[in-house]
Protein backbone atom coordinates (compact mmCIF):
# COMPACT_ATOMS: atom_id res chain seq x y z
CA UNK A 1 0.00 0.00 0.00
CA UNK A 2 2.95 2.31 0.72
CA UNK A 3 4.26 2.15 -2.85
CA UNK A 4 0.76 2.61 -4.28
CA UNK A 5 0.26 5.74 -2.18
CA UNK A 6 3.68 7.02 -3.25
CA UNK A 7 2.91 6.34 -6.91
CA UNK A 8 -0.40 8.19 -6.65
CA UNK A 9 1.31 11.06 -4.88
CA UNK A 10 3.94 11.15 -7.62
CA UNK A 11 1.32 11.24 -10.34
CA UNK A 12 -0.55 14.06 -8.59
CA UNK A 13 2.68 16.00 -8.22
CA UNK A 14 3.52 15.51 -11.88
CA UNK A 15 0.02 16.54 -12.90
CA UNK A 16 0.27 19.73 -10.85
CA UNK A 17 3.76 20.60 -12.06
CA UNK A 18 2.99 19.92 -15.74
CA UNK A 19 -0.20 21.98 -15.42
CA UNK A 20 1.81 24.88 -14.09
CA UNK A 21 4.37 24.35 -16.87
CA UNK A 22 1.68 24.35 -19.55
CA UNK A 23 0.19 27.58 -18.16
CA UNK A 24 3.47 29.38 -18.55
CA UNK A 25 4.90 27.39 -21.44
CA UNK A 26 5.88 30.50 -23.40
CA UNK A 27 8.03 31.70 -20.48
CA UNK A 28 9.61 28.40 -19.43
CA UNK A 29 13.37 28.73 -20.15
CA UNK A 30 13.57 25.11 -21.27
CA UNK A 31 10.82 25.50 -23.86
CA UNK A 32 11.36 29.13 -24.81
CA UNK A 33 14.62 28.35 -26.61
CA UNK A 34 12.75 25.93 -28.87
CA UNK A 35 10.06 28.40 -30.00
CA UNK A 36 10.55 29.18 -33.66
CA UNK A 37 13.57 26.86 -33.98
CA UNK A 38 12.04 23.69 -35.41
CA UNK A 39 15.24 21.66 -35.79
CA UNK A 40 16.06 21.75 -32.05
CA UNK A 41 14.82 18.86 -29.95
CA UNK A 42 13.84 18.76 -26.29
CA UNK A 43 15.31 16.42 -23.68
CA UNK A 44 12.57 14.73 -21.63
CA UNK A 45 12.29 11.89 -19.11
CA UNK A 46 9.70 9.21 -19.89
CA UNK A 47 7.38 8.38 -16.97
CA UNK A 48 6.18 5.17 -18.65
CA UNK A 49 7.01 3.02 -21.66
CA UNK A 50 6.23 4.78 -24.96
CA UNK A 51 6.36 2.88 -28.23
CA UNK A 52 9.25 3.86 -30.52
CA UNK A 53 10.67 6.17 -27.82
CA UNK A 54 11.83 4.15 -24.83
CA UNK A 55 11.10 2.77 -21.40
CA UNK A 56 10.10 4.51 -18.19
CA UNK A 57 12.96 6.50 -16.66
CA UNK A 58 14.89 6.88 -19.92
CA UNK A 59 15.95 10.29 -21.21
CA UNK A 60 15.08 10.91 -24.87
CA UNK A 61 14.94 13.82 -27.28
CA UNK A 62 11.64 14.78 -28.91
CA UNK A 63 10.19 17.65 -30.88
CA UNK A 64 8.89 20.44 -28.61
CA UNK A 65 5.43 20.31 -30.19
CA UNK A 66 5.17 16.55 -29.68
CA UNK A 67 6.07 16.95 -26.02
CA UNK A 68 3.78 19.91 -25.46
CA UNK A 69 0.72 18.48 -27.28
CA UNK A 70 1.01 14.73 -26.61
CA UNK A 71 3.51 13.63 -23.97
CA UNK A 72 3.06 16.32 -21.31
CA UNK A 73 -0.80 16.45 -21.22
CA UNK A 74 -0.92 12.65 -20.76
CA UNK A 75 1.92 12.66 -18.18
CA UNK A 76 3.96 10.36 -20.41
CA UNK A 77 7.10 12.50 -20.03
CA UNK A 78 8.47 15.50 -18.13
CA UNK A 79 11.26 17.96 -18.92
CA UNK A 80 14.76 16.73 -18.03
CA UNK A 81 15.40 19.01 -15.08
CA UNK A 82 16.42 18.06 -11.55
CA UNK A 83 13.07 18.38 -9.71
CA UNK A 84 11.42 16.04 -12.23
CA UNK A 85 14.38 13.65 -12.43
CA UNK A 86 14.41 13.16 -8.64
CA UNK A 87 10.69 12.37 -8.55
CA UNK A 88 10.98 9.87 -11.41
CA UNK A 89 13.98 8.13 -9.78
CA UNK A 90 12.10 7.69 -6.50
CA UNK A 91 8.99 6.39 -8.23
CA UNK A 92 11.02 3.91 -10.32
CA UNK A 93 12.97 2.76 -7.23
CA UNK A 94 9.77 1.77 -5.45
CA UNK A 95 7.80 0.39 -8.42
CA UNK A 96 10.61 -1.49 -10.20
CA UNK A 97 10.40 -4.71 -8.09
CA UNK A 98 6.69 -4.98 -8.85
CA UNK A 99 7.30 -4.67 -12.60
CA UNK A 100 10.02 -7.34 -12.48
CA UNK A 101 7.70 -9.68 -10.59
CA UNK A 102 4.95 -9.21 -13.21
CA UNK A 103 7.40 -10.06 -16.02
CA UNK A 104 8.38 -13.29 -14.24
CA UNK A 105 4.73 -14.29 -13.88
CA UNK A 106 4.10 -13.73 -17.59
CA UNK A 107 7.12 -15.84 -18.57
CA UNK A 108 6.02 -18.61 -16.24
CA UNK A 109 2.53 -18.49 -17.76
CA UNK A 110 3.97 -18.77 -21.30
CA UNK A 111 6.05 -21.79 -20.28
CA UNK A 112 2.98 -23.46 -18.78
CA UNK A 113 1.00 -22.84 -21.97
CA UNK A 114 3.75 -24.39 -24.11
CA UNK A 115 3.77 -27.50 -21.91
CA UNK A 116 -0.03 -27.73 -22.11
CA UNK A 117 0.07 -27.48 -25.91
CA UNK A 118 2.68 -30.24 -26.12
CA UNK A 119 0.70 -32.42 -23.73
CA UNK A 120 -2.48 -31.96 -25.79
CA UNK A 121 -0.62 -32.72 -29.03
CA UNK A 122 0.71 -36.01 -27.65
CA UNK A 123 -2.77 -36.97 -26.47
CA UNK A 124 -4.08 -36.37 -29.99
CA UNK A 125 -1.22 -38.39 -31.47
CA UNK A 126 -1.78 -41.40 -29.20
CA UNK A 127 -5.59 -41.39 -29.21
CA UNK A 128 -7.99 -42.90 -31.70
CA UNK A 129 -11.16 -41.12 -32.64
CA UNK A 130 -14.09 -43.48 -33.31
CA UNK A 131 -17.08 -42.36 -35.35
CA UNK A 132 -20.17 -44.42 -36.13
CA UNK A 133 -22.03 -43.83 -39.38
CA UNK A 134 -24.72 -45.42 -41.51
CA UNK A 135 -23.65 -46.99 -44.83
CA UNK A 136 -24.94 -45.95 -48.22
CA UNK A 137 -27.35 -48.89 -48.79
CA UNK A 138 -27.69 -48.41 -52.55
CA UNK A 139 -23.95 -48.44 -53.15
CA UNK A 140 -23.49 -51.24 -50.64
CA UNK A 141 -25.80 -53.49 -52.69
CA UNK A 142 -24.19 -52.55 -55.98
CA UNK A 143 -20.60 -53.33 -54.93
CA UNK A 144 -18.70 -55.44 -57.45
CA UNK A 145 -17.00 -57.43 -54.67
CA UNK A 146 -16.93 -57.67 -50.89
CA UNK A 147 -13.43 -56.14 -50.87
CA UNK A 148 -14.72 -52.82 -52.23
CA UNK A 149 -14.93 -50.07 -49.58
CA UNK A 150 -18.31 -49.45 -48.01
CA UNK A 151 -19.32 -45.88 -48.67
CA UNK A 152 -21.01 -43.75 -46.03
CA UNK A 153 -24.48 -42.30 -46.31
CA UNK A 154 -23.03 -38.94 -45.21
CA UNK A 155 -19.26 -38.24 -45.46
CA UNK A 156 -17.33 -37.12 -42.35
CA UNK A 157 -16.28 -33.50 -42.66
CA UNK A 158 -13.42 -31.61 -41.06
CA UNK A 159 -15.85 -29.72 -38.83
CA UNK A 160 -17.30 -33.01 -37.55
CA UNK A 161 -13.82 -34.25 -36.65
CA UNK A 162 -13.14 -31.04 -34.72
CA UNK A 163 -16.40 -31.48 -32.80
CA UNK A 164 -15.63 -35.14 -32.02
CA UNK A 165 -12.13 -34.28 -30.78
CA UNK A 166 -13.70 -31.85 -28.32
CA UNK A 167 -16.37 -34.37 -27.26
CA UNK A 168 -14.26 -37.53 -27.00
CA UNK A 169 -10.87 -36.13 -25.99
CA UNK A 170 -11.82 -32.80 -24.36
CA UNK A 171 -9.28 -30.99 -26.54
CA UNK A 172 -10.13 -27.85 -28.47
CA UNK A 173 -8.66 -27.53 -31.97
CA UNK A 174 -9.50 -25.45 -35.04
CA UNK A 175 -10.46 -26.75 -38.52
CA UNK A 176 -7.19 -25.22 -39.76
CA UNK A 177 -5.28 -27.68 -37.55
CA UNK A 178 -6.46 -30.61 -39.71
CA UNK A 179 -5.31 -31.27 -43.27
CA UNK A 180 -8.32 -32.94 -44.87
CA UNK A 181 -8.69 -31.98 -48.55
CA UNK A 182 -11.89 -34.04 -48.91
CA UNK A 183 -14.33 -35.58 -46.40
CA UNK A 184 -13.96 -39.21 -45.27
CA UNK A 185 -16.41 -41.09 -47.47
CA UNK A 186 -15.99 -44.78 -46.52
CA UNK A 187 -15.66 -47.04 -43.51
CA UNK A 188 -12.09 -47.69 -42.40
CA UNK A 189 -9.14 -46.34 -40.45
CA UNK A 190 -7.44 -43.08 -41.35
CA UNK A 191 -4.40 -41.05 -40.33
CA UNK A 192 -5.41 -37.42 -40.75
CA UNK A 193 -2.39 -35.05 -40.85
CA UNK A 194 -2.46 -32.27 -38.27
CA UNK A 195 -1.00 -28.79 -38.58
CA UNK A 196 0.33 -27.78 -35.16
CA UNK A 197 2.80 -25.02 -34.16
CA UNK A 198 6.39 -25.80 -35.13
CA UNK A 199 7.46 -25.02 -31.56
CA UNK A 200 5.88 -28.30 -30.42
CA UNK A 201 8.52 -31.04 -30.85
CA UNK A 202 7.48 -34.04 -32.96
CA UNK A 203 7.59 -37.55 -31.48
CA UNK A 204 10.73 -39.50 -32.31
CA UNK A 205 10.58 -41.03 -35.78
CA UNK A 206 7.62 -38.87 -36.87
CA UNK A 207 7.72 -36.35 -39.70
CA UNK A 208 4.29 -34.87 -38.93
CA UNK A 209 1.50 -34.97 -36.36
CA UNK A 210 -1.44 -37.25 -37.21
CA UNK A 211 -4.90 -37.92 -35.81
CA UNK A 212 -6.01 -41.56 -35.90
CA UNK A 213 -9.65 -41.86 -36.96
CA UNK A 214 -11.77 -45.01 -37.27
CA UNK A 215 -15.14 -44.83 -39.03
CA UNK A 216 -17.35 -47.83 -38.37
CA UNK A 217 -21.01 -48.78 -38.87
CA UNK A 218 -23.78 -48.18 -36.38
PDB file of N, CA and C in Angstrom, residues 10-11 13-19 21-22 28 30-31 42-51 53-81 83-85 87-88 91-92:
ATOM      1  N   UNK A  10       3.049  10.716  -6.543  1.00  0.00           N
ATOM      2  CA  UNK A  10       3.944  11.151  -7.621  1.00  0.00           C
ATOM      3  C   UNK A  10       3.172  11.608  -8.833  1.00  0.00           C
ATOM      4  N   UNK A  11       2.137  10.859  -9.182  1.00  0.00           N
ATOM      5  CA  UNK A  11       1.317  11.241 -10.344  1.00  0.00           C
ATOM      6  C   UNK A  11       0.623  12.585 -10.105  1.00  0.00           C
ATOM      7  N   UNK A  13       1.657  14.953  -8.171  1.00  0.00           N
ATOM      8  CA  UNK A  13       2.675  16.002  -8.218  1.00  0.00           C
ATOM      9  C   UNK A  13       3.044  16.333  -9.649  1.00  0.00           C
ATOM     10  N   UNK A  14       3.203  15.286 -10.473  1.00  0.00           N
ATOM     11  CA  UNK A  14       3.525  15.512 -11.882  1.00  0.00           C
ATOM     12  C   UNK A  14       2.404  16.271 -12.574  1.00  0.00           C
ATOM     13  N   UNK A  15       1.174  15.885 -12.259  1.00  0.00           N
ATOM     14  CA  UNK A  15       0.021  16.541 -12.896  1.00  0.00           C
ATOM     15  C   UNK A  15      -0.011  18.023 -12.546  1.00  0.00           C
ATOM     16  N   UNK A  16       0.285  18.337 -11.281  1.00  0.00           N
ATOM     17  CA  UNK A  16       0.270  19.732 -10.850  1.00  0.00           C
ATOM     18  C   UNK A  16       1.405  20.526 -11.493  1.00  0.00           C
ATOM     19  N   UNK A  17       2.603  19.887 -11.516  1.00  0.00           N
ATOM     20  CA  UNK A  17       3.764  20.601 -12.064  1.00  0.00           C
ATOM     21  C   UNK A  17       3.613  20.826 -13.557  1.00  0.00           C
ATOM     22  N   UNK A  18       3.147  19.778 -14.286  1.00  0.00           N
ATOM     23  CA  UNK A  18       2.991  19.919 -15.741  1.00  0.00           C
ATOM     24  C   UNK A  18       1.885  20.898 -16.070  1.00  0.00           C
ATOM     25  N   UNK A  19       0.861  20.995 -15.194  1.00  0.00           N
ATOM     26  CA  UNK A  19      -0.201  21.984 -15.417  1.00  0.00           C
ATOM     27  C   UNK A  19       0.357  23.383 -15.306  1.00  0.00           C
ATOM     28  N   UNK A  21       3.448  24.140 -15.744  1.00  0.00           N
ATOM     29  CA  UNK A  21       4.368  24.351 -16.870  1.00  0.00           C
ATOM     30  C   UNK A  21       3.617  24.730 -18.117  1.00  0.00           C
ATOM     31  N   UNK A  22       2.449  24.067 -18.348  1.00  0.00           N
ATOM     32  CA  UNK A  22       1.679  24.347 -19.555  1.00  0.00           C
ATOM     33  C   UNK A  22       1.091  25.749 -19.512  1.00  0.00           C
ATOM     34  N   UNK A  28       8.737  29.404 -20.015  1.00  0.00           N
ATOM     35  CA  UNK A  28       9.612  28.403 -19.427  1.00  0.00           C
ATOM     36  C   UNK A  28      10.944  28.428 -20.160  1.00  0.00           C
ATOM     37  N   UNK A  30      13.233  26.327 -20.562  1.00  0.00           N
ATOM     38  CA  UNK A  30      13.575  25.108 -21.273  1.00  0.00           C
ATOM     39  C   UNK A  30      12.841  25.015 -22.598  1.00  0.00           C
ATOM     40  N   UNK A  31      11.615  25.566 -22.643  1.00  0.00           N
ATOM     41  CA  UNK A  31      10.821  25.497 -23.863  1.00  0.00           C
ATOM     42  C   UNK A  31      10.968  26.755 -24.719  1.00  0.00           C
ATOM     43  N   UNK A  42      13.931  18.564 -27.723  1.00  0.00           N
ATOM     44  CA  UNK A  42      13.836  18.765 -26.294  1.00  0.00           C
ATOM     45  C   UNK A  42      14.165  17.474 -25.554  1.00  0.00           C
ATOM     46  N   UNK A  43      15.001  17.577 -24.515  1.00  0.00           N
ATOM     47  CA  UNK A  43      15.310  16.418 -23.682  1.00  0.00           C
ATOM     48  C   UNK A  43      14.232  16.239 -22.630  1.00  0.00           C
ATOM     49  N   UNK A  44      13.619  15.014 -22.608  1.00  0.00           N
ATOM     50  CA  UNK A  44      12.567  14.730 -21.635  1.00  0.00           C
ATOM     51  C   UNK A  44      12.830  13.383 -20.983  1.00  0.00           C
ATOM     52  N   UNK A  45      12.206  13.172 -19.823  1.00  0.00           N
ATOM     53  CA  UNK A  45      12.293  11.892 -19.113  1.00  0.00           C
ATOM     54  C   UNK A  45      10.954  11.199 -19.250  1.00  0.00           C
ATOM     55  N   UNK A  46      10.937   9.965 -19.736  1.00  0.00           N
ATOM     56  CA  UNK A  46       9.697   9.205 -19.885  1.00  0.00           C
ATOM     57  C   UNK A  46       9.222   8.700 -18.523  1.00  0.00           C
ATOM     58  N   UNK A  47       7.945   8.886 -18.225  1.00  0.00           N
ATOM     59  CA  UNK A  47       7.378   8.382 -16.974  1.00  0.00           C
ATOM     60  C   UNK A  47       6.817   6.977 -17.130  1.00  0.00           C
ATOM     61  N   UNK A  48       6.658   6.521 -18.368  1.00  0.00           N
ATOM     62  CA  UNK A  48       6.176   5.174 -18.649  1.00  0.00           C
ATOM     63  C   UNK A  48       6.711   4.753 -20.004  1.00  0.00           C
ATOM     64  N   UNK A  49       6.529   3.500 -20.377  1.00  0.00           N
ATOM     65  CA  UNK A  49       7.015   3.022 -21.663  1.00  0.00           C
ATOM     66  C   UNK A  49       6.204   3.651 -22.787  1.00  0.00           C
ATOM     67  N   UNK A  50       6.881   4.181 -23.789  1.00  0.00           N
ATOM     68  CA  UNK A  50       6.233   4.779 -24.958  1.00  0.00           C
ATOM     69  C   UNK A  50       6.798   4.107 -26.197  1.00  0.00           C
ATOM     70  N   UNK A  51       5.922   3.575 -27.027  1.00  0.00           N
ATOM     71  CA  UNK A  51       6.360   2.878 -28.233  1.00  0.00           C
ATOM     72  C   UNK A  51       7.235   3.784 -29.096  1.00  0.00           C
ATOM     73  N   UNK A  53       9.874   5.158 -28.517  1.00  0.00           N
ATOM     74  CA  UNK A  53      10.672   6.165 -27.819  1.00  0.00           C
ATOM     75  C   UNK A  53      11.589   5.529 -26.782  1.00  0.00           C
ATOM     76  N   UNK A  54      11.008   4.780 -25.844  1.00  0.00           N
ATOM     77  CA  UNK A  54      11.827   4.150 -24.832  1.00  0.00           C
ATOM     78  C   UNK A  54      11.014   3.691 -23.641  1.00  0.00           C
ATOM     79  N   UNK A  55      11.738   3.273 -22.597  1.00  0.00           N
ATOM     80  CA  UNK A  55      11.105   2.767 -21.395  1.00  0.00           C
ATOM     81  C   UNK A  55      11.018   3.864 -20.342  1.00  0.00           C
ATOM     82  N   UNK A  56      10.249   3.561 -19.291  1.00  0.00           N
ATOM     83  CA  UNK A  56      10.097   4.512 -18.194  1.00  0.00           C
ATOM     84  C   UNK A  56      11.452   4.805 -17.553  1.00  0.00           C
ATOM     85  N   UNK A  57      11.706   6.087 -17.282  1.00  0.00           N
ATOM     86  CA  UNK A  57      12.961   6.495 -16.659  1.00  0.00           C
ATOM     87  C   UNK A  57      14.041   6.873 -17.646  1.00  0.00           C
ATOM     88  N   UNK A  58      13.873   6.558 -18.926  1.00  0.00           N
ATOM     89  CA  UNK A  58      14.895   6.883 -19.921  1.00  0.00           C
ATOM     90  C   UNK A  58      14.778   8.345 -20.361  1.00  0.00           C
ATOM     91  N   UNK A  59      15.907   8.925 -20.695  1.00  0.00           N
ATOM     92  CA  UNK A  59      15.949  10.292 -21.210  1.00  0.00           C
ATOM     93  C   UNK A  59      16.041  10.245 -22.729  1.00  0.00           C
ATOM     94  N   UNK A  60      15.120  10.915 -23.403  1.00  0.00           N
ATOM     95  CA  UNK A  60      15.082  10.906 -24.868  1.00  0.00           C
ATOM     96  C   UNK A  60      14.898  12.333 -25.367  1.00  0.00           C
ATOM     97  N   UNK A  61      15.141  12.516 -26.647  1.00  0.00           N
ATOM     98  CA  UNK A  61      14.941  13.824 -27.282  1.00  0.00           C
ATOM     99  C   UNK A  61      13.740  13.756 -28.213  1.00  0.00           C
ATOM    100  N   UNK A  62      12.850  14.736 -28.094  1.00  0.00           N
ATOM    101  CA  UNK A  62      11.643  14.776 -28.912  1.00  0.00           C
ATOM    102  C   UNK A  62      11.428  16.199 -29.412  1.00  0.00           C
ATOM    103  N   UNK A  63      10.551  16.322 -30.393  1.00  0.00           N
ATOM    104  CA  UNK A  63      10.193  17.647 -30.883  1.00  0.00           C
ATOM    105  C   UNK A  63       9.384  18.386 -29.821  1.00  0.00           C
ATOM    106  N   UNK A  64       9.620  19.688 -29.634  1.00  0.00           N
ATOM    107  CA  UNK A  64       8.890  20.442 -28.609  1.00  0.00           C
ATOM    108  C   UNK A  64       7.373  20.339 -28.755  1.00  0.00           C
ATOM    109  N   UNK A  65       6.876  20.393 -29.980  1.00  0.00           N
ATOM    110  CA  UNK A  65       5.435  20.306 -30.190  1.00  0.00           C
ATOM    111  C   UNK A  65       4.871  18.960 -29.787  1.00  0.00           C
ATOM    112  N   UNK A  66       5.627  17.899 -30.053  1.00  0.00           N
ATOM    113  CA  UNK A  66       5.172  16.550 -29.681  1.00  0.00           C
ATOM    114  C   UNK A  66       5.099  16.416 -28.161  1.00  0.00           C
ATOM    115  N   UNK A  67       6.097  16.984 -27.477  1.00  0.00           N
ATOM    116  CA  UNK A  67       6.072  16.947 -26.015  1.00  0.00           C
ATOM    117  C   UNK A  67       4.928  17.793 -25.460  1.00  0.00           C
ATOM    118  N   UNK A  68       4.768  18.985 -25.992  1.00  0.00           N
ATOM    119  CA  UNK A  68       3.776  19.909 -25.459  1.00  0.00           C
ATOM    120  C   UNK A  68       2.342  19.428 -25.717  1.00  0.00           C
ATOM    121  N   UNK A  69       2.089  18.833 -26.897  1.00  0.00           N
ATOM    122  CA  UNK A  69       0.719  18.482 -27.278  1.00  0.00           C
ATOM    123  C   UNK A  69       0.339  17.043 -26.957  1.00  0.00           C
ATOM    124  N   UNK A  70       1.338  16.147 -26.809  1.00  0.00           N
ATOM    125  CA  UNK A  70       1.007  14.731 -26.613  1.00  0.00           C
ATOM    126  C   UNK A  70       1.573  14.163 -25.309  1.00  0.00           C
ATOM    127  N   UNK A  71       2.879  14.288 -25.122  1.00  0.00           N
ATOM    128  CA  UNK A  71       3.505  13.633 -23.967  1.00  0.00           C
ATOM    129  C   UNK A  71       3.156  14.305 -22.645  1.00  0.00           C
ATOM    130  N   UNK A  72       3.266  15.621 -22.583  1.00  0.00           N
ATOM    131  CA  UNK A  72       3.056  16.321 -21.311  1.00  0.00           C
ATOM    132  C   UNK A  72       1.592  16.277 -20.840  1.00  0.00           C
ATOM    133  N   UNK A  73       0.588  16.507 -21.712  1.00  0.00           N
ATOM    134  CA  UNK A  73      -0.802  16.448 -21.223  1.00  0.00           C
ATOM    135  C   UNK A  73      -1.192  15.079 -20.680  1.00  0.00           C
ATOM    136  N   UNK A  74      -0.598  14.005 -21.201  1.00  0.00           N
ATOM    137  CA  UNK A  74      -0.924  12.654 -20.756  1.00  0.00           C
ATOM    138  C   UNK A  74       0.028  12.143 -19.673  1.00  0.00           C
ATOM    139  N   UNK A  75       0.940  13.029 -19.213  1.00  0.00           N
ATOM    140  CA  UNK A  75       1.921  12.656 -18.184  1.00  0.00           C
ATOM    141  C   UNK A  75       2.791  11.489 -18.623  1.00  0.00           C
ATOM    142  N   UNK A  76       3.083  11.414 -19.916  1.00  0.00           N
ATOM    143  CA  UNK A  76       3.962  10.357 -20.415  1.00  0.00           C
ATOM    144  C   UNK A  76       5.438  10.746 -20.291  1.00  0.00           C
ATOM    145  N   UNK A  77       5.706  12.029 -20.147  1.00  0.00           N
ATOM    146  CA  UNK A  77       7.095  12.495 -20.029  1.00  0.00           C
ATOM    147  C   UNK A  77       7.103  13.847 -19.346  1.00  0.00           C
ATOM    148  N   UNK A  78       8.266  14.202 -18.776  1.00  0.00           N
ATOM    149  CA  UNK A  78       8.465  15.500 -18.127  1.00  0.00           C
ATOM    150  C   UNK A  78       9.800  16.062 -18.604  1.00  0.00           C
ATOM    151  N   UNK A  79       9.976  17.385 -18.515  1.00  0.00           N
ATOM    152  CA  UNK A  79      11.262  17.962 -18.924  1.00  0.00           C
ATOM    153  C   UNK A  79      12.413  17.405 -18.102  1.00  0.00           C
ATOM    154  N   UNK A  80      13.585  17.292 -18.701  1.00  0.00           N
ATOM    155  CA  UNK A  80      14.757  16.732 -18.028  1.00  0.00           C
ATOM    156  C   UNK A  80      15.438  17.807 -17.185  1.00  0.00           C
ATOM    157  N   UNK A  81      14.796  18.106 -16.060  1.00  0.00           N
ATOM    158  CA  UNK A  81      15.400  19.007 -15.080  1.00  0.00           C
ATOM    159  C   UNK A  81      15.367  18.309 -13.723  1.00  0.00           C
ATOM    160  N   UNK A  83      14.218  18.657 -10.580  1.00  0.00           N
ATOM    161  CA  UNK A  83      13.069  18.380  -9.711  1.00  0.00           C
ATOM    162  C   UNK A  83      12.194  17.263 -10.286  1.00  0.00           C
ATOM    163  N   UNK A  84      12.153  17.150 -11.625  1.00  0.00           N
ATOM    164  CA  UNK A  84      11.420  16.038 -12.232  1.00  0.00           C
ATOM    165  C   UNK A  84      12.227  14.755 -12.145  1.00  0.00           C
ATOM    166  N   UNK A  85      13.528  14.843 -12.419  1.00  0.00           N
ATOM    167  CA  UNK A  85      14.382  13.655 -12.425  1.00  0.00           C
ATOM    168  C   UNK A  85      14.377  12.967 -11.068  1.00  0.00           C
ATOM    169  N   UNK A  87      11.989  12.997  -8.768  1.00  0.00           N
ATOM    170  CA  UNK A  87      10.689  12.367  -8.550  1.00  0.00           C
ATOM    171  C   UNK A  87      10.561  11.068  -9.340  1.00  0.00           C
ATOM    172  N   UNK A  88      11.044  11.073 -10.577  1.00  0.00           N
ATOM    173  CA  UNK A  88      10.980   9.869 -11.409  1.00  0.00           C
ATOM    174  C   UNK A  88      11.864   8.773 -10.828  1.00  0.00           C
ATOM    175  N   UNK A  91      10.137   7.206  -7.823  1.00  0.00           N
ATOM    176  CA  UNK A  91       8.992   6.389  -8.227  1.00  0.00           C
ATOM    177  C   UNK A  91       9.457   5.076  -8.853  1.00  0.00           C
ATOM    178  N   UNK A  92      10.499   5.127  -9.681  1.00  0.00           N
ATOM    179  CA  UNK A  92      11.018   3.914 -10.318  1.00  0.00           C
ATOM    180  C   UNK A  92      11.650   2.991  -9.275  1.00  0.00           C
TER     181      UNK A  92
END
